Short mmCIF file of C-alpha atoms and ligand atoms in Angstrom, two decimals:
data_model
loop_
_atom_site.label_atom_id
_atom_site.label_comp_id
_atom_site.label_asym_id
_atom_site.label_seq_id
_atom_site.Cartn_x
_atom_site.Cartn_y
_atom_site.Cartn_z
CA MET A 1 10.88 -11.70 -7.47
CA LEU A 2 7.29 -11.50 -6.56
CA ILE A 3 6.20 -8.24 -4.77
CA THR A 4 2.56 -7.87 -3.48
CA PHE A 5 0.49 -4.85 -2.24
CA GLU A 6 -2.23 -5.54 0.08
CA GLY A 7 -4.45 -3.41 2.38
CA ILE A 8 -8.20 -2.36 2.78
CA GLU A 9 -9.69 -0.50 0.01
CA GLY A 10 -8.30 2.90 -0.48
CA SER A 11 -5.18 2.42 1.37
CA GLY A 12 -3.06 3.46 -1.61
CA LYS A 13 -2.18 0.02 -3.06
CA SER A 14 -2.78 0.78 -6.87
CA THR A 15 -1.09 4.01 -6.32
CA GLN A 16 1.98 2.61 -4.88
CA ALA A 17 2.31 -0.45 -7.19
CA GLU A 18 2.06 1.77 -10.22
CA HIS A 19 4.72 4.09 -8.86
CA LEU A 20 7.05 0.86 -8.27
CA GLU A 21 6.53 -0.28 -11.70
CA ALA A 22 7.28 2.99 -13.21
CA ASN A 23 10.36 3.43 -11.09
CA LEU A 24 11.66 -0.02 -12.00
CA ARG A 25 11.11 0.80 -15.59
CA GLN A 26 13.15 3.96 -15.40
CA ARG A 27 15.97 1.79 -14.26
CA GLY A 28 15.70 -0.42 -17.59
CA LEU A 29 13.88 -3.32 -15.92
CA ASP A 30 10.83 -4.97 -17.29
CA PRO A 31 8.48 -5.39 -14.52
CA LEU A 32 5.10 -6.99 -14.84
CA LEU A 33 2.24 -5.18 -13.00
CA SER A 34 -0.88 -7.13 -12.47
CA ARG A 35 -3.96 -7.10 -10.22
CA GLU A 36 -6.49 -9.54 -8.44
CA PRO A 37 -8.98 -10.25 -9.12
CA GLY A 38 -8.85 -9.80 -12.90
CA GLY A 39 -5.35 -10.33 -13.81
CA SER A 40 -6.00 -13.04 -16.46
CA PRO A 41 -8.64 -13.06 -19.32
CA LEU A 42 -10.83 -15.55 -17.47
CA GLY A 43 -10.01 -13.53 -14.28
CA ARG A 44 -11.74 -10.25 -15.69
CA GLU A 45 -14.73 -12.11 -16.29
CA LEU A 46 -14.65 -13.35 -12.61
CA ARG A 47 -13.96 -9.77 -11.36
CA ARG A 48 -17.00 -8.54 -13.00
CA ILE A 49 -19.28 -11.19 -11.12
CA LEU A 50 -17.19 -10.76 -7.91
CA LEU A 51 -17.17 -6.85 -7.69
CA ASN A 52 -20.70 -6.46 -9.03
CA SER A 53 -22.95 -4.98 -6.23
CA GLY A 54 -25.72 -6.74 -7.91
CA SER A 55 -24.24 -10.47 -7.39
CA THR A 56 -25.93 -10.49 -3.83
CA ASP A 57 -27.04 -14.06 -3.99
CA LEU A 58 -23.40 -15.40 -4.14
CA THR A 59 -22.85 -17.29 -1.07
CA ASP A 60 -19.64 -16.96 0.96
CA GLU A 61 -18.31 -20.24 -0.20
CA ALA A 62 -18.89 -19.41 -3.67
CA GLU A 63 -17.24 -16.20 -3.32
CA LEU A 64 -14.11 -17.76 -1.87
CA PHE A 65 -13.76 -20.36 -4.69
CA LEU A 66 -14.16 -17.65 -7.19
CA TYR A 67 -11.28 -15.68 -5.76
CA LEU A 68 -9.35 -18.87 -5.82
CA ALA A 69 -10.10 -19.96 -9.24
CA ASP A 70 -9.07 -16.12 -10.28
CA ARG A 71 -5.94 -16.81 -8.47
CA ALA A 72 -5.27 -20.14 -10.33
CA GLN A 73 -5.56 -18.95 -13.65
CA HIS A 74 -3.52 -15.87 -12.97
CA VAL A 75 -0.58 -17.61 -11.47
CA ALA A 76 -0.69 -20.26 -14.06
CA TRP A 77 -1.00 -18.09 -17.18
CA ILE A 78 0.33 -14.66 -16.21
CA ILE A 79 2.65 -14.67 -12.97
CA SER A 80 4.61 -17.93 -13.43
CA PRO A 81 5.62 -17.45 -16.96
CA ALA A 82 6.89 -13.70 -16.34
CA LEU A 83 8.67 -15.10 -12.94
CA ARG A 84 10.28 -17.91 -15.41
CA GLN A 85 11.56 -14.93 -17.61
CA GLY A 86 13.30 -13.57 -14.81
CA ARG A 87 10.92 -10.38 -14.45
CA ILE A 88 9.90 -8.75 -11.37
CA VAL A 89 6.28 -9.27 -10.74
CA ILE A 90 4.09 -6.72 -8.87
CA VAL A 91 0.60 -7.80 -7.77
CA ASP A 92 -2.06 -5.50 -6.44
CA ARG A 93 -3.51 -8.05 -4.09
CA TYR A 94 -2.66 -11.75 -3.74
CA ILE A 95 -2.96 -14.26 -1.06
CA ASP A 96 -3.02 -12.34 1.91
CA SER A 97 -6.65 -10.74 0.65
CA THR A 98 -8.28 -14.01 0.81
CA VAL A 99 -7.11 -14.70 4.39
CA ALA A 100 -8.14 -11.16 5.24
CA TYR A 101 -11.52 -10.77 3.50
CA GLN A 102 -12.92 -14.33 3.18
CA GLY A 103 -11.27 -15.71 6.18
CA CYS A 104 -11.38 -12.99 8.70
CA GLY A 105 -13.94 -10.39 7.11
CA ARG A 106 -16.54 -13.27 6.16
CA GLY A 107 -15.31 -15.77 8.60
CA VAL A 108 -15.37 -18.56 5.95
CA HIS A 109 -13.06 -21.51 6.99
CA PRO A 110 -10.13 -19.15 8.03
CA GLU A 111 -8.20 -22.19 9.05
CA VAL A 112 -7.92 -23.98 5.56
CA ILE A 113 -7.44 -20.62 3.31
CA PRO A 114 -3.36 -21.15 3.69
CA GLU A 115 -3.85 -24.53 2.06
CA LEU A 116 -6.39 -23.38 -0.36
CA ASN A 117 -3.91 -20.55 -1.36
CA ARG A 118 -1.28 -23.02 -1.76
CA ILE A 119 -3.26 -25.10 -3.99
CA ALA A 120 -4.35 -22.47 -6.31
CA THR A 121 -0.84 -20.77 -6.55
CA ARG A 122 0.95 -24.22 -7.01
CA GLY A 123 2.98 -22.77 -4.24
CA VAL A 124 4.14 -19.49 -5.76
CA TYR A 125 4.84 -17.23 -2.66
CA PRO A 126 5.39 -13.65 -2.57
CA ASP A 127 9.15 -12.81 -1.79
CA LEU A 128 7.92 -9.38 -0.42
CA THR A 129 4.53 -7.89 0.69
CA PHE A 130 3.72 -4.40 1.43
CA VAL A 131 0.78 -3.91 3.66
CA LEU A 132 -0.46 -0.27 3.57
CA ASP A 133 -2.29 0.54 6.82
CA VAL A 134 -4.78 3.03 7.16
CA GLU A 135 -7.78 3.79 9.30
CA GLU A 136 -10.92 2.17 7.73
CA GLN A 137 -12.74 5.41 7.64
CA THR A 138 -9.76 7.23 5.69
CA GLY A 139 -9.64 4.26 3.32
CA LEU A 140 -13.29 4.21 2.44
CA GLU A 141 -13.58 7.74 1.89
CA ARG A 142 -10.48 7.83 -0.36
CA ALA A 143 -11.77 4.86 -2.26
CA LYS A 144 -15.29 6.84 -2.60
CA GLY A 145 -13.37 9.86 -3.76
CA ARG A 146 -11.34 8.09 -6.33
CA ASN A 147 -14.41 6.04 -7.64
CA ALA A 148 -16.54 9.26 -7.94
CA ALA A 149 -13.63 11.06 -9.88
CA SER A 150 -13.33 8.21 -12.32
CA GLY A 151 -17.00 7.55 -12.87
CA SER A 152 -16.18 3.81 -11.93
CA GLN A 153 -18.72 1.15 -12.69
CA GLU A 154 -17.35 -0.39 -9.48
CA ALA A 155 -18.38 2.55 -7.57
CA GLU A 156 -19.84 1.40 -4.26
CA GLY A 157 -18.80 -2.28 -5.04
CA ARG A 158 -20.06 -5.19 -2.73
CA PHE A 159 -17.04 -4.66 -0.38
CA GLU A 160 -16.99 -0.94 -0.02
CA ALA A 161 -20.91 -1.21 0.70
CA GLU A 162 -19.74 -3.68 3.91
CA ALA A 163 -20.19 -2.11 7.37
CA LEU A 164 -17.35 -0.74 9.10
CA ALA A 165 -16.86 -3.60 11.54
CA PHE A 166 -15.97 -5.78 8.48
CA HIS A 167 -13.26 -3.59 7.34
CA GLN A 168 -11.92 -3.11 10.86
CA ARG A 169 -11.70 -6.96 11.04
CA VAL A 170 -9.99 -6.93 7.72
CA ARG A 171 -7.63 -4.29 8.72
CA GLN A 172 -6.83 -6.13 12.19
CA GLU A 173 -6.12 -9.36 10.27
CA TYR A 174 -3.53 -7.39 8.04
CA ARG A 175 -1.90 -6.18 10.96
CA ARG A 176 -1.64 -9.59 12.66
CA MET A 177 -0.03 -11.29 9.40
CA ALA A 178 2.44 -8.55 9.08
CA ALA A 179 3.44 -9.07 13.00
CA ALA A 180 3.41 -12.91 12.25
CA GLU A 181 5.76 -12.77 9.16
CA PRO A 182 8.02 -10.10 9.52
CA GLN A 183 10.75 -11.42 7.17
CA ARG A 184 8.22 -11.08 4.18
CA ILE A 185 5.51 -8.46 5.14
CA ARG A 186 6.40 -4.61 5.77
CA LEU A 187 3.56 -2.92 7.29
CA LEU A 188 3.82 0.88 6.22
CA ASP A 189 1.57 3.63 7.25
CA GLY A 190 -0.73 4.37 4.48
CA SER A 191 -1.58 7.83 5.82
CA ASP A 192 1.87 9.08 5.12
CA SER A 193 2.52 11.08 2.13
CA ALA A 194 2.57 8.84 -1.49
CA ASP A 195 5.95 10.13 -2.03
CA ARG A 196 7.50 8.92 1.40
CA ILE A 197 5.70 5.67 1.18
CA GLN A 198 7.16 5.19 -2.30
CA ALA A 199 10.72 5.99 -0.94
CA ARG A 200 10.43 3.42 1.63
CA ILE A 201 9.02 0.74 -0.65
CA LEU A 202 12.02 1.56 -3.03
CA GLU A 203 14.53 0.98 -0.09
CA GLU A 204 12.98 -2.52 0.58
CA VAL A 205 12.88 -3.66 -3.01
CA GLU A 206 16.44 -2.47 -3.55
CA ALA A 207 17.62 -4.30 -0.45
CA GLY A 208 15.41 -7.54 -1.82
CA LEU A 209 17.28 -7.17 -5.20
CA ALA A 210 20.82 -6.63 -3.86
CA GLU A 211 20.25 -9.83 -1.41
CA ARG A 212 19.11 -11.97 -4.56
CA THR A 213 22.15 -10.67 -6.89
CA PHE A 214 24.23 -11.53 -3.83
CA ASP A 215 22.83 -15.05 -3.34
CA ALA A 216 23.14 -15.62 -7.02
CA GLY A 217 26.73 -14.65 -7.13
CA ASN A 218 27.44 -17.09 -4.15
CA PHE A 219 25.79 -19.88 -6.06
CA THR A 220 27.71 -19.33 -9.09
CA GLU A 221 31.04 -18.93 -7.31
CA GLY A 222 30.02 -22.20 -5.12
CA ASN A 223 29.58 -24.00 -8.54
CA THR A 224 32.62 -22.82 -10.32
P1 ADP B 301 -6.32 1.26 -3.52
O1 ADP B 301 -5.62 0.58 -4.65
O2 ADP B 301 -5.69 0.68 -2.22
O3 ADP B 301 -7.82 1.11 -3.11
P2 ADP B 301 -5.70 3.73 -4.49
O4 ADP B 301 -4.21 3.79 -4.76
O5 ADP B 301 -6.61 3.74 -5.53
O6 ADP B 301 -6.03 2.70 -3.42
O7 ADP B 301 -5.69 5.23 -3.62
C1 ADP B 301 -7.13 5.59 -3.27
C2 ADP B 301 -7.17 6.97 -3.62
O8 ADP B 301 -6.23 7.79 -2.57
C3 ADP B 301 -6.65 7.60 -4.85
O9 ADP B 301 -7.66 8.88 -5.09
C4 ADP B 301 -5.40 8.08 -4.60
O10 ADP B 301 -4.96 9.20 -5.17
C5 ADP B 301 -5.39 8.64 -3.14
N1 ADP B 301 -4.20 8.11 -2.41
C6 ADP B 301 -3.34 7.13 -2.59
N2 ADP B 301 -2.23 7.20 -1.57
C7 ADP B 301 -2.31 8.36 -0.93
C8 ADP B 301 -1.71 9.02 0.09
N3 ADP B 301 -0.57 8.45 0.57
N4 ADP B 301 -2.36 9.85 0.77
C9 ADP B 301 -3.52 10.62 0.27
N5 ADP B 301 -4.02 10.14 -0.77
C10 ADP B 301 -3.57 9.04 -1.47
P1 TYD B 302 -9.90 -3.84 -5.84
O1 TYD B 302 -10.42 -3.15 -7.15
O2 TYD B 302 -8.75 -4.50 -5.66
O3 TYD B 302 -10.21 -2.95 -4.60
P2 TYD B 302 -9.48 -1.45 -4.11
O4 TYD B 302 -8.47 -1.23 -5.29
O5 TYD B 302 -10.61 -0.59 -3.76
O6 TYD B 302 -8.80 -1.99 -2.95
O7 TYD B 302 -11.22 -4.69 -5.51
C1 TYD B 302 -11.17 -5.92 -5.03
C2 TYD B 302 -11.95 -6.40 -4.08
O8 TYD B 302 -12.07 -7.57 -4.03
C3 TYD B 302 -11.56 -5.66 -2.78
O9 TYD B 302 -12.84 -5.30 -2.04
C4 TYD B 302 -11.11 -6.81 -1.83
C5 TYD B 302 -11.82 -8.09 -2.55
N1 TYD B 302 -11.00 -9.27 -2.60
C6 TYD B 302 -11.35 -10.39 -1.85
O10 TYD B 302 -12.16 -10.11 -1.08
N2 TYD B 302 -10.58 -11.59 -1.65
C7 TYD B 302 -9.50 -11.77 -2.46
O11 TYD B 302 -8.70 -12.80 -2.46
C8 TYD B 302 -8.91 -10.71 -3.17
C9 TYD B 302 -7.98 -10.60 -4.34
C10 TYD B 302 -9.83 -9.36 -3.24
#
């Protein structure tokens, strides 16, 4: 099962992804938690280039292809092997980030991004996606607070420095995707308390796991 977290910066993705991993681990499962960009060894180099606020000479098209390259490596070397072992894979950002940021934020060929994503992932599609929805201002303030507290080298990265209008486009695109694909995407109010959001996520993941066990059971019965 592939579970992804999406939303603007500071919406609470990493917090929720980490809680989910810890919770599943407590139940005796062995989930894999990863993130994009930077989920593979090559990806970590790409992340440095992508998030370095000095990389301002990167064109929008080059940026798009670097995110896709990061994803292709991540799926081939990290995500697919873990899924083949039957592990639950949790990823902090995945295909929808490219649709929202490059497609809608930057406006680079939004019509072909789903197809480019399909090529980069070899069709590995999320089973469940949580979009954490917060006001742009709230998310950016939270992200700044977090970066200041951790002394992060990525503080004030290229995206956090973008105009508010950029983040508004990204947020609206996430809301549109959630409405367009309700069977996969759950839109959660990211301004709610972290505990309440986590409870809602656990309910959804449990329902997803129960459905899969049921399907697997039916499959076995149908074949015996
Ligand atoms: P993201 O990964 O989406 O950028 P983080 O999980 O890093 O966001 O959260 C950004 C900051 O906001 C962190 O300092 C985190 O502790 C805080 N935070 C996360 N979730 C909540 C929440 N539900 N309410 C208030 N603050 C939160
Ligand atoms: P990240 O550390 O995930 O940001 P945060 O935790 O603050 O949300 O940084 C990733 C940045 O890369 C983020 O600004 C969004 C951007 N991004 C894209 O533009 N396209 C993509 O396909 C991905 C995966 C990320």
